[in-house]
C-alpha positions as a Markdown table, in Angstrom:
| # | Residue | x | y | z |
|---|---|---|---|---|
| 1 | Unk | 0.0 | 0.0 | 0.0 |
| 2 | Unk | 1.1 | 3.6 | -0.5 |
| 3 | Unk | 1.7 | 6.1 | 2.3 |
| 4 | Unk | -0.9 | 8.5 | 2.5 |
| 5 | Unk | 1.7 | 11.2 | 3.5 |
| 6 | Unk | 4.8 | 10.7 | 1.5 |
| 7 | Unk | 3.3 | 7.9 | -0.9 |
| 8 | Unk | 5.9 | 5.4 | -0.4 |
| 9 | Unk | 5.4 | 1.9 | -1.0 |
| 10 | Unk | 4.9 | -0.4 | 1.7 |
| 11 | Unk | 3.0 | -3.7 | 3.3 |
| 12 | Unk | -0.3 | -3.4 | 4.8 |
| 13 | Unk | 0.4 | -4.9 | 8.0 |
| 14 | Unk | 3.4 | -2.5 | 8.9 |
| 15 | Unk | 1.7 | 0.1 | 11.8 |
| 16 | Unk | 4.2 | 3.1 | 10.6 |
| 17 | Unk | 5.5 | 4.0 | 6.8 |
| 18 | Unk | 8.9 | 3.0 | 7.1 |
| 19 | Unk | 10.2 | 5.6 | 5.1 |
| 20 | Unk | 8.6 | 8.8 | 7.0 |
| 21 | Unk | 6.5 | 7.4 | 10.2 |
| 22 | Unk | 3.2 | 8.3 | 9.3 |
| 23 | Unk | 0.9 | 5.9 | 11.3 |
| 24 | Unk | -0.7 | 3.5 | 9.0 |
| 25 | Unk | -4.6 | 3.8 | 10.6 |
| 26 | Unk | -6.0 | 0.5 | 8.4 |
| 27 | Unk | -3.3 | -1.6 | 10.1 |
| 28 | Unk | -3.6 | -0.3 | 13.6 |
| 29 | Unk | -7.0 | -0.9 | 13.4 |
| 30 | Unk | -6.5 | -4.6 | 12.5 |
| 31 | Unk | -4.0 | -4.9 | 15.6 |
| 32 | Unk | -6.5 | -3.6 | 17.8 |
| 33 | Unk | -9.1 | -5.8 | 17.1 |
| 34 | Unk | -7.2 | -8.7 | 16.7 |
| 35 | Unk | -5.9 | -7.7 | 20.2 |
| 36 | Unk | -10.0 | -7.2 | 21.1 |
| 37 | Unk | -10.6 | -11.2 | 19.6 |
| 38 | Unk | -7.6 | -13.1 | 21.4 |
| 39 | Unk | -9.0 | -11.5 | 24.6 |
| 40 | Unk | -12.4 | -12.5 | 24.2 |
| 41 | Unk | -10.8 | -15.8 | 23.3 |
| 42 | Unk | -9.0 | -16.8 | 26.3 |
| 43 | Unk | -11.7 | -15.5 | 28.7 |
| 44 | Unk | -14.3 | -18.1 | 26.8 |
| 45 | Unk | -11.6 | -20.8 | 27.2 |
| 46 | Unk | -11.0 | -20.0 | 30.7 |
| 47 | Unk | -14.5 | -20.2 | 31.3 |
| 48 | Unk | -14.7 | -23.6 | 29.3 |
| 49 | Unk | -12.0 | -24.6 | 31.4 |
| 50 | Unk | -12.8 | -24.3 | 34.1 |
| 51 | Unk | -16.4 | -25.4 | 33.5 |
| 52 | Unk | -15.1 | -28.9 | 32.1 |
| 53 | Unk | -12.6 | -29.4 | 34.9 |
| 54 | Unk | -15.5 | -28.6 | 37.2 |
| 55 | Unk | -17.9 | -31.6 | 35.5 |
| 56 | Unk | -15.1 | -33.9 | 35.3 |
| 57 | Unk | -14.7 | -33.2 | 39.3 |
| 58 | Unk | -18.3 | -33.7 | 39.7 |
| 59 | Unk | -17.9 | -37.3 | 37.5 |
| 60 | Unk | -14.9 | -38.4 | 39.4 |
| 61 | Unk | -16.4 | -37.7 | 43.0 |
| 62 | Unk | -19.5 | -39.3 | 41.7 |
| 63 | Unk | -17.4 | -42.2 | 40.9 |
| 64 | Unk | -15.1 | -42.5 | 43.9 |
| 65 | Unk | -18.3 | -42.1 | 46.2 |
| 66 | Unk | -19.8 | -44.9 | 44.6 |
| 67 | Unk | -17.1 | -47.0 | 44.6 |
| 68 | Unk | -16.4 | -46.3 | 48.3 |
| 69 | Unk | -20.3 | -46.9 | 49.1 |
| 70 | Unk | -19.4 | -50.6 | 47.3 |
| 71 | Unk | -16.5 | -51.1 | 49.6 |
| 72 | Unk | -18.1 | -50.2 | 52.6 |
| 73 | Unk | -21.5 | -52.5 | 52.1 |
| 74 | Unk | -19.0 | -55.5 | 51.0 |
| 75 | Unk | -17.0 | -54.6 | 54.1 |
| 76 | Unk | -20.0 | -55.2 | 56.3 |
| 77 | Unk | -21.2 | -58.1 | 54.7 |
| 78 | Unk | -18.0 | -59.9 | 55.5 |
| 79 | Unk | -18.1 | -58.4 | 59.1 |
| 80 | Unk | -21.9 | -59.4 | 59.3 |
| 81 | Unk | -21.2 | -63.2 | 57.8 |
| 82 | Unk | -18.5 | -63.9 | 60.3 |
| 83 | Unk | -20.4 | -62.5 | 63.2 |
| 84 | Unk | -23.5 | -64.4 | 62.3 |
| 85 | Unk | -20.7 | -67.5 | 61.4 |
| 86 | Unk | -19.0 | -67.5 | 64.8 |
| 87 | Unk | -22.7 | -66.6 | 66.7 |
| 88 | Unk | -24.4 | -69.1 | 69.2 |
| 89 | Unk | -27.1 | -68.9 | 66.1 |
| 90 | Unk | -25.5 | -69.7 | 63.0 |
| 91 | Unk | -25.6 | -73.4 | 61.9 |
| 92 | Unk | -21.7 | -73.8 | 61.7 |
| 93 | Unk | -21.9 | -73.1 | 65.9 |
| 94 | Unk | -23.0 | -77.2 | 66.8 |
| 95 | Unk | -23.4 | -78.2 | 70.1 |
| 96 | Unk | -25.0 | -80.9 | 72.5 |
| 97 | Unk | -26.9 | -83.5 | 70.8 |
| 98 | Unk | -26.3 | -81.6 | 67.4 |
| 99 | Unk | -23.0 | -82.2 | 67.6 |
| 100 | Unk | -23.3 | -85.5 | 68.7 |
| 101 | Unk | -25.7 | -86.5 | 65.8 |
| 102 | Unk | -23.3 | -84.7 | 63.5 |
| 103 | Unk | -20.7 | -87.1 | 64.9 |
| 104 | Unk | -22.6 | -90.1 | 64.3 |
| 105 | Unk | -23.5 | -89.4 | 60.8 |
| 106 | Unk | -19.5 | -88.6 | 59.9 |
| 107 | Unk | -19.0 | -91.7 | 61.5 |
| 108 | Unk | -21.0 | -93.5 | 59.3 |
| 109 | Unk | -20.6 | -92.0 | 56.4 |
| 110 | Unk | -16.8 | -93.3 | 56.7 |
| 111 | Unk | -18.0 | -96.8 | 57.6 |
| 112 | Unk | -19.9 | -96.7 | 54.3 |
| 113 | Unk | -17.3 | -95.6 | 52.2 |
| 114 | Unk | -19.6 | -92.0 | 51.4 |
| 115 | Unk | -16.3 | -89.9 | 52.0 |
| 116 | Unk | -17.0 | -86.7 | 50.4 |
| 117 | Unk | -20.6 | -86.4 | 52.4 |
| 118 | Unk | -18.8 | -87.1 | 55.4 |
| 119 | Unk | -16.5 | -84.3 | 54.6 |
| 120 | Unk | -19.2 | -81.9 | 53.6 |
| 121 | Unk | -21.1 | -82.6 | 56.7 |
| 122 | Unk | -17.9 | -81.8 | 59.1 |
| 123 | Unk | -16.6 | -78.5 | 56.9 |
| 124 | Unk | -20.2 | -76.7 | 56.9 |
| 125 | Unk | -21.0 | -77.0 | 60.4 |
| 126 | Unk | -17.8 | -76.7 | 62.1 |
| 127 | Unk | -16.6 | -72.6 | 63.0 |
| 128 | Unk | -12.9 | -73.2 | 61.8 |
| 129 | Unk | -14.1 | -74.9 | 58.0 |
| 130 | Unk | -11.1 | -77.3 | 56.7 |
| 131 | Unk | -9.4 | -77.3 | 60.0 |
| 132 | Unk | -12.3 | -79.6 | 61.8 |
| 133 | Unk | -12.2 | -78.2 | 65.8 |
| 134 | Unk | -15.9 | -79.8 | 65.9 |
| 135 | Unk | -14.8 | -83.3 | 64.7 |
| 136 | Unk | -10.8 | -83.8 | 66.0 |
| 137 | Unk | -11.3 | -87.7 | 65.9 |
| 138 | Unk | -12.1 | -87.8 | 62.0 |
| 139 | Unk | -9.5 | -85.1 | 61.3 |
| 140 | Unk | -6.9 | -87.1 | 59.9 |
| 141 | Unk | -9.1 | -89.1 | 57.5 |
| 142 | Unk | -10.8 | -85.9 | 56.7 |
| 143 | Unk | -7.6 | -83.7 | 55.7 |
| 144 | Unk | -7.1 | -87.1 | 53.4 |
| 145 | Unk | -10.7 | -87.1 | 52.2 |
| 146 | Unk | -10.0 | -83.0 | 51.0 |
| 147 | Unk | -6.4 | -83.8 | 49.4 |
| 148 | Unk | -8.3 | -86.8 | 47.6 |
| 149 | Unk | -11.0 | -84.2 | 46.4 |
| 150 | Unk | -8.7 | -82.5 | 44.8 |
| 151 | Unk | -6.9 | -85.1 | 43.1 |
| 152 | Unk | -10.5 | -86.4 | 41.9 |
| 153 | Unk | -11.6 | -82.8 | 40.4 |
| 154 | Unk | -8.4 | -82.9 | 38.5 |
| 155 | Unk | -8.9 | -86.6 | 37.0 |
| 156 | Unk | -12.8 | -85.6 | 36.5 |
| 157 | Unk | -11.6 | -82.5 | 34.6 |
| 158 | Unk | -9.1 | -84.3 | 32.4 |
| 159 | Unk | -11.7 | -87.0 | 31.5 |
| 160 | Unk | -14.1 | -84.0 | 30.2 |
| 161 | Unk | -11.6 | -82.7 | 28.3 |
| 162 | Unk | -11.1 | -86.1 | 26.6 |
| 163 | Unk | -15.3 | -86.5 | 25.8 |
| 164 | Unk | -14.9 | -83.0 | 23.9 |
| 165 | Unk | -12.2 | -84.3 | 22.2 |
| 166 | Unk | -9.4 | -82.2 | 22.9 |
| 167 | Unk | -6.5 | -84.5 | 22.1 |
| 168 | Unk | -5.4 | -86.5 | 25.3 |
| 169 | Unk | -5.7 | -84.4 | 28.7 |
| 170 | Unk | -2.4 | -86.0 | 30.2 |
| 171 | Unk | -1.1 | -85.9 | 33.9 |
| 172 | Unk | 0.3 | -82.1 | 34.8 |
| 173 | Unk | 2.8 | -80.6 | 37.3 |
| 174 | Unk | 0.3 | -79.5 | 39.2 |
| 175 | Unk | -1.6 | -82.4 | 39.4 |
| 176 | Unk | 1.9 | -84.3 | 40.6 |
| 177 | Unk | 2.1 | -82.0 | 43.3 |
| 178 | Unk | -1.7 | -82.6 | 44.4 |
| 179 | Unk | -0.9 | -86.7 | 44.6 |
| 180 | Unk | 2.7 | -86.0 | 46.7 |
| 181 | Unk | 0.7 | -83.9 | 48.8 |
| 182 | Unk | -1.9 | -86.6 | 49.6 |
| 183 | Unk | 1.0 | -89.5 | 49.7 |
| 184 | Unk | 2.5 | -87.3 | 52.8 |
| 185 | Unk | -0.2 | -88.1 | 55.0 |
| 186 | Unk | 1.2 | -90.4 | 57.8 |
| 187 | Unk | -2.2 | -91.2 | 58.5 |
| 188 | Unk | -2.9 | -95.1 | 58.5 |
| 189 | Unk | -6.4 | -95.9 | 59.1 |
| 190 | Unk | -9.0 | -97.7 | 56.6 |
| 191 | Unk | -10.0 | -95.1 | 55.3 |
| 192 | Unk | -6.6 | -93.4 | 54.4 |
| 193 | Unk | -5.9 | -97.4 | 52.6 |
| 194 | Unk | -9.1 | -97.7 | 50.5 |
| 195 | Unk | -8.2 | -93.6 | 49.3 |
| 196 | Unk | -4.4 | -94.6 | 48.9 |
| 197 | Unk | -6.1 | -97.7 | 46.4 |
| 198 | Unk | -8.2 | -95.5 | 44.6 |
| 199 | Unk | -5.3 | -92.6 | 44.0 |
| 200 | Unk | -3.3 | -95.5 | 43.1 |
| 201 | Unk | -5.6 | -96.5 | 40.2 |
| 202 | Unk | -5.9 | -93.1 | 38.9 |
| 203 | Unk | -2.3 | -93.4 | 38.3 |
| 204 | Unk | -1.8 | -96.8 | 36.9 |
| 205 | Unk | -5.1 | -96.9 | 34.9 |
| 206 | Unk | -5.7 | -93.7 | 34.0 |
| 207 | Unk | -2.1 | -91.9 | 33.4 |
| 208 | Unk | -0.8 | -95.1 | 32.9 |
| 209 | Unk | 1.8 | -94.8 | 35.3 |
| 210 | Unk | 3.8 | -98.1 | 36.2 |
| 211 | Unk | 3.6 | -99.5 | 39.7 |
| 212 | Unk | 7.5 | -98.7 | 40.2 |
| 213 | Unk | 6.7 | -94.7 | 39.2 |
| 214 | Unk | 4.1 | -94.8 | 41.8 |
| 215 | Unk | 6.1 | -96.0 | 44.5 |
| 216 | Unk | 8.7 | -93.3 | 43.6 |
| 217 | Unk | 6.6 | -91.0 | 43.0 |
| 218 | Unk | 5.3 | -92.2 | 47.2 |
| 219 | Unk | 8.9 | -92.1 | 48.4 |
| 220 | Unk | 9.8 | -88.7 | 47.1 |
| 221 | Unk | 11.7 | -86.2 | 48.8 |
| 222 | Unk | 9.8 | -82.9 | 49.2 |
| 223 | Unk | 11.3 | -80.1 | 46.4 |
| 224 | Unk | 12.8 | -83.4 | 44.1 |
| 225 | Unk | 11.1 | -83.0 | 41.2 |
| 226 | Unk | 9.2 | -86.1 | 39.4 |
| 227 | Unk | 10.2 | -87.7 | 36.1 |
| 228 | Unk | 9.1 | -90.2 | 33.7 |
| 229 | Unk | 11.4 | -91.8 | 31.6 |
| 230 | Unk | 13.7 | -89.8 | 32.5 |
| 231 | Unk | 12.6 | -86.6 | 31.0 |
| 232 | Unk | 10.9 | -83.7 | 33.2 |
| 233 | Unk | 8.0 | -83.4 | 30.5 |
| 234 | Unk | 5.8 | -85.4 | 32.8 |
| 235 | Unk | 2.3 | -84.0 | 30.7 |
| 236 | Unk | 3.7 | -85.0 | 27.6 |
| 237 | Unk | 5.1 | -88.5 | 28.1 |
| 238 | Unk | 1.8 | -89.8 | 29.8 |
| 239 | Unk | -0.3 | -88.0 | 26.8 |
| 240 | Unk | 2.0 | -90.3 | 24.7 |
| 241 | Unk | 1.4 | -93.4 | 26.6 |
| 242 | Unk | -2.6 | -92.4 | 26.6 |
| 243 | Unk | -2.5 | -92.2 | 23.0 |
| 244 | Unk | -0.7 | -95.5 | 22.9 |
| 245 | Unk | -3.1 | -97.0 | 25.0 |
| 246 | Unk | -6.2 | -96.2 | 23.6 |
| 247 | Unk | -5.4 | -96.8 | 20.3 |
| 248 | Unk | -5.0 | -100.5 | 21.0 |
């Protein structure tokens, strides 16, 4: 543009002619409301700011408190359950002829070879669960009748597996560490012999384990580990000899 006092040439945007000062009024009036428009815009985005932050406060208290409320009624369930559990009300607290009966039916559910029941029966109504302070003659043969539920969920779990036909479910680590676990017990009462049969015969008939790896696997120090034919891949060599089996 030209200076409208000396009429040099010059760019539109400079505030002053260059050449003799003369204050270029188009472009000051640009600056200014330039100047007018950035202020209006950072007080709107302060307001949005602060505005958003503000919701997002709201949300996340909203959240917290909730999540807190969740805790808290959780918290005093459990606090509820184990006063009403450990109560002179609450069926796991047996006494008198309760207890008595209770001891009678354990008693013969052992004699009659109905091992989980018994088991059942003793856990549910006795205030410390697993650890049996209701029933302290049948503890041993009922720590024996837990380890050998455990040992039974895994065999159950690996025949399913087999019915849906996914390849051979084979003996695993953990199930290894399941039957040493059981093997431990020094308990030697009937009961603990007719288990020790039937954990047997998972092994042999099932995993097709030979009687000499079962007595090993009996005798074995605690932290040795376990092999089969000498190679640690205990899952994969009895998947082998399943496949071998069953294909006969």
């Amino acid at each position: 543009m030209k200076c409208t006092n000396c009429g040099a040439d010059f760019a539109s945007d400079q505030l002053r002619c260059p050449y003799c000062g003369t204050v270029n009024e188009h472009a000051l009036q640009l600056a200014k409301e330039l100047q007018t428009y950035d202020a209006a815009y950072e007080k709107k985005r302060d307001e949005l700011l602060e505005s958003g932050t503000s919701q997002v406060l709201k949300h996340l208290t909203f959240g917290l408190g909730i999540v807190f409320l969740a805790i808290a009624i959780v918290s005093v369930g459990f606090v509820a359950f184990y006063q009403y559990r450990f109560s002179e009300r609450s069926p796991y607290q047996v006494s008198g002829t309760r207890l008595v009966r209770n001891k009678e039916m354990i008693a013969d559910y052992l004699d009659e070879g109905q091992y989980i029941r018994a088991y059942l029966l003793a856990s549910t109504t006795d205030p410390t669960g697993e650890l049996f302070q209701n029933y302290p003659e049948y503890a041993e043969d009922l720590y024996d009748i837990y380890d050998y539920s455990i040992i039974l969920v895994g065999v159950l779990q690996s025949m399913e597996s087999m019915d849906e036909g996914d390849n051979y479910a084979a003996l695993r680590d953990t199930d290894v560490t399941s039957f040493q676990i059981f093997y431990r017990s020094e308990n030697d009462s009937a009961v603990n012999e007719e288990l020790t049969r039937e954990v047997d015969g998972f092994l042999k008939n099932y995993y097709q384990l030979t009687e000499e790896e079962i007595e090993t696997l009996k005798t074995l120090d605690s932290g040795k580990q376990f092999t089969l034919e000498g190679s640690a891949d205990i899952e994969g060599v009895t998947k082998r000899r399943m496949e071998a089996y069953f294909e006969k």
